[in-house]
């Protein structure tokens, strides 16, 4: 089976190579995506390929090992969440070299794993930029997708966000902001708690440019009339 999936991975890479788009690749680079081993293929064009392949965990592992950006995106789309091991999640997180790959993995795959909450806590302590980002990206994904009905786990995440040393690195601070906003939009109780978390961040990290940006951007969204109305009507209230 392993030999078969490796052969299939090679065939898929050949297909991806035939779809290479230099124009899209330049656009990806302008958005801060690492294009060193990318073909410039859009998500719109990758989804039909993933749909045709269907779920195939072994193939996902083989595709990831090729190191090509789009192959790793496909790996995220076809991997089986329930088959993810702690070791594999850690390995893939260490391989993240681009914000979009990190976010796709967290939002499409990792958040569906039984290990998701455990990884939030483990990666929160890490210093590698994209592993650190993955902790907060996973928080954001769980805020949107988790079926948990109680607020307590998300209140705990807000405490973690408020207490996290303010990281000035762009890809980390944006993920912190994302997690804060997504949790705050889950329901009105969490909105109020997220606003309080903003106050805590401001108090704990006065003088930090990253903290000021995180707070300003989050509060602007929380105070938006349409966002407020959607939060008030959320199924999680």
mmCIF file of N, CA and C in Angstrom, residues 116-187:
data_model
loop_
_atom_site.group_PDB
_atom_site.id
_atom_site.type_symbol
_atom_site.label_atom_id
_atom_site.label_comp_id
_atom_site.label_asym_id
_atom_site.label_seq_id
_atom_site.Cartn_x
_atom_site.Cartn_y
_atom_site.Cartn_z
ATOM 1 N N UNK A 116 -7.021 18.243 19.163
ATOM 2 C CA UNK A 116 -6.951 19.672 18.861
ATOM 3 C C UNK A 116 -6.710 20.530 20.105
ATOM 4 N N UNK A 117 -7.484 20.313 21.149
ATOM 5 C CA UNK A 117 -7.354 21.154 22.346
ATOM 6 C C UNK A 117 -5.995 20.943 23.019
ATOM 7 N N UNK A 118 -5.530 19.706 22.987
ATOM 8 C CA UNK A 118 -4.212 19.402 23.548
ATOM 9 C C UNK A 118 -3.117 20.169 22.801
ATOM 10 N N UNK A 119 -3.238 20.240 21.482
ATOM 11 C CA UNK A 119 -2.227 20.922 20.673
ATOM 12 C C UNK A 119 -2.267 22.435 20.872
ATOM 13 N N UNK A 120 -3.442 22.988 21.102
ATOM 14 C CA UNK A 120 -3.529 24.414 21.412
ATOM 15 C C UNK A 120 -2.618 24.737 22.585
ATOM 16 N N UNK A 121 -2.721 23.942 23.634
ATOM 17 C CA UNK A 121 -1.933 24.184 24.845
ATOM 18 C C UNK A 121 -0.447 23.925 24.638
ATOM 19 N N UNK A 122 -0.118 22.886 23.895
ATOM 20 C CA UNK A 122 1.295 22.554 23.673
ATOM 21 C C UNK A 122 1.967 23.598 22.790
ATOM 22 N N UNK A 123 1.333 23.972 21.694
ATOM 23 C CA UNK A 123 1.946 24.899 20.749
ATOM 24 C C UNK A 123 1.963 26.326 21.261
ATOM 25 N N UNK A 124 1.098 26.627 22.192
ATOM 26 C CA UNK A 124 1.067 27.948 22.838
ATOM 27 C C UNK A 124 2.411 28.250 23.500
ATOM 28 N N UNK A 125 3.090 27.204 23.965
ATOM 29 C CA UNK A 125 4.359 27.369 24.670
ATOM 30 C C UNK A 125 5.565 27.407 23.736
ATOM 31 N N UNK A 126 5.361 27.113 22.450
ATOM 32 C CA UNK A 126 6.474 27.024 21.507
ATOM 33 C C UNK A 126 6.912 28.396 21.017
ATOM 34 N N UNK A 127 8.167 28.470 20.550
ATOM 35 C CA UNK A 127 8.709 29.737 20.074
ATOM 36 C C UNK A 127 8.777 29.832 18.548
ATOM 37 N N UNK A 128 8.755 28.678 17.838
ATOM 38 C CA UNK A 128 8.796 28.727 16.382
ATOM 39 C C UNK A 128 7.589 29.527 15.865
ATOM 40 N N UNK A 129 7.845 30.440 14.939
ATOM 41 C CA UNK A 129 6.799 31.390 14.535
ATOM 42 C C UNK A 129 5.515 30.720 14.072
ATOM 43 N N UNK A 130 5.622 29.746 13.182
ATOM 44 C CA UNK A 130 4.402 29.168 12.636
ATOM 45 C C UNK A 130 3.794 28.108 13.544
ATOM 46 N N UNK A 131 4.581 27.517 14.431
ATOM 47 C CA UNK A 131 4.007 26.617 15.429
ATOM 48 C C UNK A 131 3.223 27.452 16.438
ATOM 49 N N UNK A 132 3.795 28.583 16.828
ATOM 50 C CA UNK A 132 3.093 29.501 17.732
ATOM 51 C C UNK A 132 1.807 29.993 17.084
ATOM 52 N N UNK A 133 1.900 30.375 15.801
ATOM 53 C CA UNK A 133 0.704 30.822 15.091
ATOM 54 C C UNK A 133 -0.351 29.716 15.081
ATOM 55 N N UNK A 134 0.101 28.467 14.915
ATOM 56 C CA UNK A 134 -0.835 27.351 14.839
ATOM 57 C C UNK A 134 -1.680 27.228 16.103
ATOM 58 N N UNK A 135 -1.118 27.531 17.263
ATOM 59 C CA UNK A 135 -1.894 27.487 18.499
ATOM 60 C C UNK A 135 -3.079 28.437 18.418
ATOM 61 N N UNK A 136 -2.833 29.660 17.975
ATOM 62 C CA UNK A 136 -3.902 30.658 17.921
ATOM 63 C C UNK A 136 -4.831 30.431 16.730
ATOM 64 N N UNK A 137 -4.280 29.951 15.616
ATOM 65 C CA UNK A 137 -5.127 29.624 14.460
ATOM 66 C C UNK A 137 -6.074 28.482 14.822
ATOM 67 N N UNK A 138 -5.587 27.559 15.624
ATOM 68 C CA UNK A 138 -6.421 26.445 16.066
ATOM 69 C C UNK A 138 -7.505 26.936 17.032
ATOM 70 N N UNK A 139 -7.164 27.889 17.893
ATOM 71 C CA UNK A 139 -8.184 28.506 18.748
ATOM 72 C C UNK A 139 -9.298 29.113 17.898
ATOM 73 N N UNK A 140 -8.908 29.853 16.861
ATOM 74 C CA UNK A 140 -9.886 30.498 15.985
ATOM 75 C C UNK A 140 -10.767 29.465 15.299
ATOM 76 N N UNK A 141 -10.149 28.382 14.819
ATOM 77 C CA UNK A 141 -10.903 27.337 14.129
ATOM 78 C C UNK A 141 -11.875 26.632 15.079
ATOM 79 N N UNK A 142 -11.444 26.373 16.297
ATOM 80 C CA UNK A 142 -12.309 25.727 17.276
ATOM 81 C C UNK A 142 -13.486 26.633 17.650
ATOM 82 N N UNK A 143 -13.232 27.924 17.701
ATOM 83 C CA UNK A 143 -14.315 28.864 18.022
ATOM 84 C C UNK A 143 -15.416 28.815 16.969
ATOM 85 N N UNK A 144 -15.043 28.542 15.737
ATOM 86 C CA UNK A 144 -16.014 28.479 14.640
ATOM 87 C C UNK A 144 -16.654 27.091 14.528
ATOM 88 N N UNK A 145 -15.854 26.049 14.684
ATOM 89 C CA UNK A 145 -16.316 24.704 14.329
ATOM 90 C C UNK A 145 -16.630 23.781 15.501
ATOM 91 N N UNK A 146 -16.156 24.091 16.688
ATOM 92 C CA UNK A 146 -16.346 23.152 17.796
ATOM 93 C C UNK A 146 -17.818 23.024 18.189
ATOM 94 N N UNK A 147 -18.296 21.771 18.391
ATOM 95 C CA UNK A 147 -19.685 21.567 18.818
ATOM 96 C C UNK A 147 -19.876 21.724 20.330
ATOM 97 N N UNK A 148 -18.807 22.016 21.049
ATOM 98 C CA UNK A 148 -18.902 22.174 22.503
ATOM 99 C C UNK A 148 -19.963 23.223 22.846
ATOM 100 N N UNK A 149 -20.821 22.897 23.808
ATOM 101 C CA UNK A 149 -21.939 23.785 24.122
ATOM 102 C C UNK A 149 -21.667 24.721 25.294
ATOM 103 N N UNK A 150 -20.640 24.450 26.072
ATOM 104 C CA UNK A 150 -20.333 25.309 27.210
ATOM 105 C C UNK A 150 -19.319 26.379 26.825
ATOM 106 N N UNK A 151 -19.314 27.463 27.576
ATOM 107 C CA UNK A 151 -18.393 28.572 27.301
ATOM 108 C C UNK A 151 -17.044 28.407 27.981
ATOM 109 N N UNK A 152 -16.978 27.560 28.995
ATOM 110 C CA UNK A 152 -15.773 27.488 29.823
ATOM 111 C C UNK A 152 -14.483 27.247 29.039
ATOM 112 N N UNK A 153 -14.461 26.289 28.085
ATOM 113 C CA UNK A 153 -13.208 26.093 27.346
ATOM 114 C C UNK A 153 -12.748 27.341 26.597
ATOM 115 N N UNK A 154 -13.703 28.125 26.092
ATOM 116 C CA UNK A 154 -13.352 29.327 25.339
ATOM 117 C C UNK A 154 -12.981 30.487 26.263
ATOM 118 N N UNK A 155 -13.574 30.507 27.450
ATOM 119 C CA UNK A 155 -13.158 31.496 28.448
ATOM 120 C C UNK A 155 -11.712 31.230 28.863
ATOM 121 N N UNK A 156 -11.357 29.956 28.960
ATOM 122 C CA UNK A 156 -9.971 29.598 29.276
ATOM 123 C C UNK A 156 -9.022 30.049 28.167
ATOM 124 N N UNK A 157 -9.470 29.919 26.911
ATOM 125 C CA UNK A 157 -8.637 30.370 25.792
ATOM 126 C C UNK A 157 -8.433 31.881 25.855
ATOM 127 N N UNK A 158 -9.474 32.605 26.212
ATOM 128 C CA UNK A 158 -9.345 34.071 26.324
ATOM 129 C C UNK A 158 -8.350 34.447 27.414
ATOM 130 N N UNK A 159 -8.337 33.686 28.509
ATOM 131 C CA UNK A 159 -7.347 33.933 29.570
ATOM 132 C C UNK A 159 -5.942 33.692 29.036
ATOM 133 N N UNK A 160 -5.784 32.654 28.231
ATOM 134 C CA UNK A 160 -4.473 32.372 27.634
ATOM 135 C C UNK A 160 -4.051 33.504 26.702
ATOM 136 N N UNK A 161 -4.989 33.985 25.908
ATOM 137 C CA UNK A 161 -4.687 35.071 24.967
ATOM 138 C C UNK A 161 -4.264 36.323 25.719
ATOM 139 N N UNK A 162 -5.002 36.660 26.777
ATOM 140 C CA UNK A 162 -4.699 37.867 27.540
ATOM 141 C C UNK A 162 -3.362 37.773 28.261
ATOM 142 N N UNK A 163 -2.972 36.553 28.628
ATOM 143 C CA UNK A 163 -1.739 36.367 29.396
ATOM 144 C C UNK A 163 -0.522 36.093 28.516
ATOM 145 N N UNK A 164 -0.740 35.811 27.236
ATOM 146 C CA UNK A 164 0.386 35.456 26.358
ATOM 147 C C UNK A 164 1.340 36.633 26.209
ATOM 148 N N UNK A 165 2.635 36.405 26.384
ATOM 149 C CA UNK A 165 3.606 37.478 26.136
ATOM 150 C C UNK A 165 3.383 38.049 24.739
ATOM 151 N N UNK A 166 3.314 39.362 24.638
ATOM 152 C CA UNK A 166 2.940 39.970 23.362
ATOM 153 C C UNK A 166 4.041 39.771 22.330
ATOM 154 N N UNK A 167 3.727 39.004 21.317
ATOM 155 C CA UNK A 167 4.683 38.634 20.269
ATOM 156 C C UNK A 167 4.557 39.629 19.126
ATOM 157 N N UNK A 168 5.637 40.321 18.838
ATOM 158 C CA UNK A 168 5.603 41.355 17.803
ATOM 159 C C UNK A 168 5.700 40.782 16.386
ATOM 160 N N UNK A 169 5.970 39.495 16.263
ATOM 161 C CA UNK A 169 6.080 38.909 14.931
ATOM 162 C C UNK A 169 4.728 38.963 14.223
ATOM 163 N N UNK A 170 4.750 39.411 12.986
ATOM 164 C CA UNK A 170 3.521 39.691 12.247
ATOM 165 C C UNK A 170 2.578 38.498 12.176
ATOM 166 N N UNK A 171 3.105 37.324 11.843
ATOM 167 C CA UNK A 171 2.235 36.173 11.649
ATOM 168 C C UNK A 171 1.682 35.638 12.961
ATOM 169 N N UNK A 172 2.341 35.946 14.063
ATOM 170 C CA UNK A 172 1.823 35.532 15.367
ATOM 171 C C UNK A 172 0.774 36.524 15.847
ATOM 172 N N UNK A 173 1.082 37.808 15.788
ATOM 173 C CA UNK A 173 0.133 38.802 16.312
ATOM 174 C C UNK A 173 -1.192 38.759 15.548
ATOM 175 N N UNK A 174 -1.125 38.496 14.233
ATOM 176 C CA UNK A 174 -2.363 38.426 13.456
ATOM 177 C C UNK A 174 -3.204 37.218 13.857
ATOM 178 N N UNK A 175 -2.541 36.121 14.212
ATOM 179 C CA UNK A 175 -3.270 34.937 14.659
ATOM 180 C C UNK A 175 -3.876 35.146 16.040
ATOM 181 N N UNK A 176 -3.173 35.867 16.917
ATOM 182 C CA UNK A 176 -3.720 36.199 18.237
ATOM 183 C C UNK A 176 -4.998 37.017 18.064
ATOM 184 N N UNK A 177 -4.925 38.009 17.204
ATOM 185 C CA UNK A 177 -6.085 38.854 16.915
ATOM 186 C C UNK A 177 -7.241 38.030 16.336
ATOM 187 N N UNK A 178 -6.909 37.126 15.435
ATOM 188 C CA UNK A 178 -7.918 36.265 14.798
ATOM 189 C C UNK A 178 -8.626 35.403 15.838
ATOM 190 N N UNK A 179 -7.848 34.781 16.712
ATOM 191 C CA UNK A 179 -8.432 33.932 17.757
ATOM 192 C C UNK A 179 -9.337 34.753 18.671
ATOM 193 N N UNK A 180 -8.872 35.905 19.067
ATOM 194 C CA UNK A 180 -9.648 36.784 19.945
ATOM 195 C C UNK A 180 -10.988 37.155 19.310
ATOM 196 N N UNK A 181 -10.943 37.527 18.040
ATOM 197 C CA UNK A 181 -12.169 37.939 17.343
ATOM 198 C C UNK A 181 -13.138 36.776 17.148
ATOM 199 N N UNK A 182 -12.616 35.619 16.764
ATOM 200 C CA UNK A 182 -13.502 34.478 16.501
ATOM 201 C C UNK A 182 -14.161 33.983 17.796
ATOM 202 N N UNK A 183 -13.418 33.953 18.873
ATOM 203 C CA UNK A 183 -14.013 33.549 20.152
ATOM 204 C C UNK A 183 -15.075 34.562 20.564
ATOM 205 N N UNK A 184 -14.764 35.841 20.408
ATOM 206 C CA UNK A 184 -15.698 36.891 20.799
ATOM 207 C C UNK A 184 -16.968 36.928 19.977
ATOM 208 N N UNK A 185 -16.922 36.341 18.788
ATOM 209 C CA UNK A 185 -18.114 36.322 17.931
ATOM 210 C C UNK A 185 -18.943 35.050 18.109
ATOM 211 N N UNK A 186 -18.499 34.163 19.000
ATOM 212 C CA UNK A 186 -19.207 32.889 19.186
ATOM 213 C C UNK A 186 -20.564 33.104 19.872
ATOM 214 N N UNK A 187 -20.592 33.953 20.863
ATOM 215 C CA UNK A 187 -21.864 34.331 21.498
ATOM 216 C C UNK A 187 -21.648 35.589 22.334
#
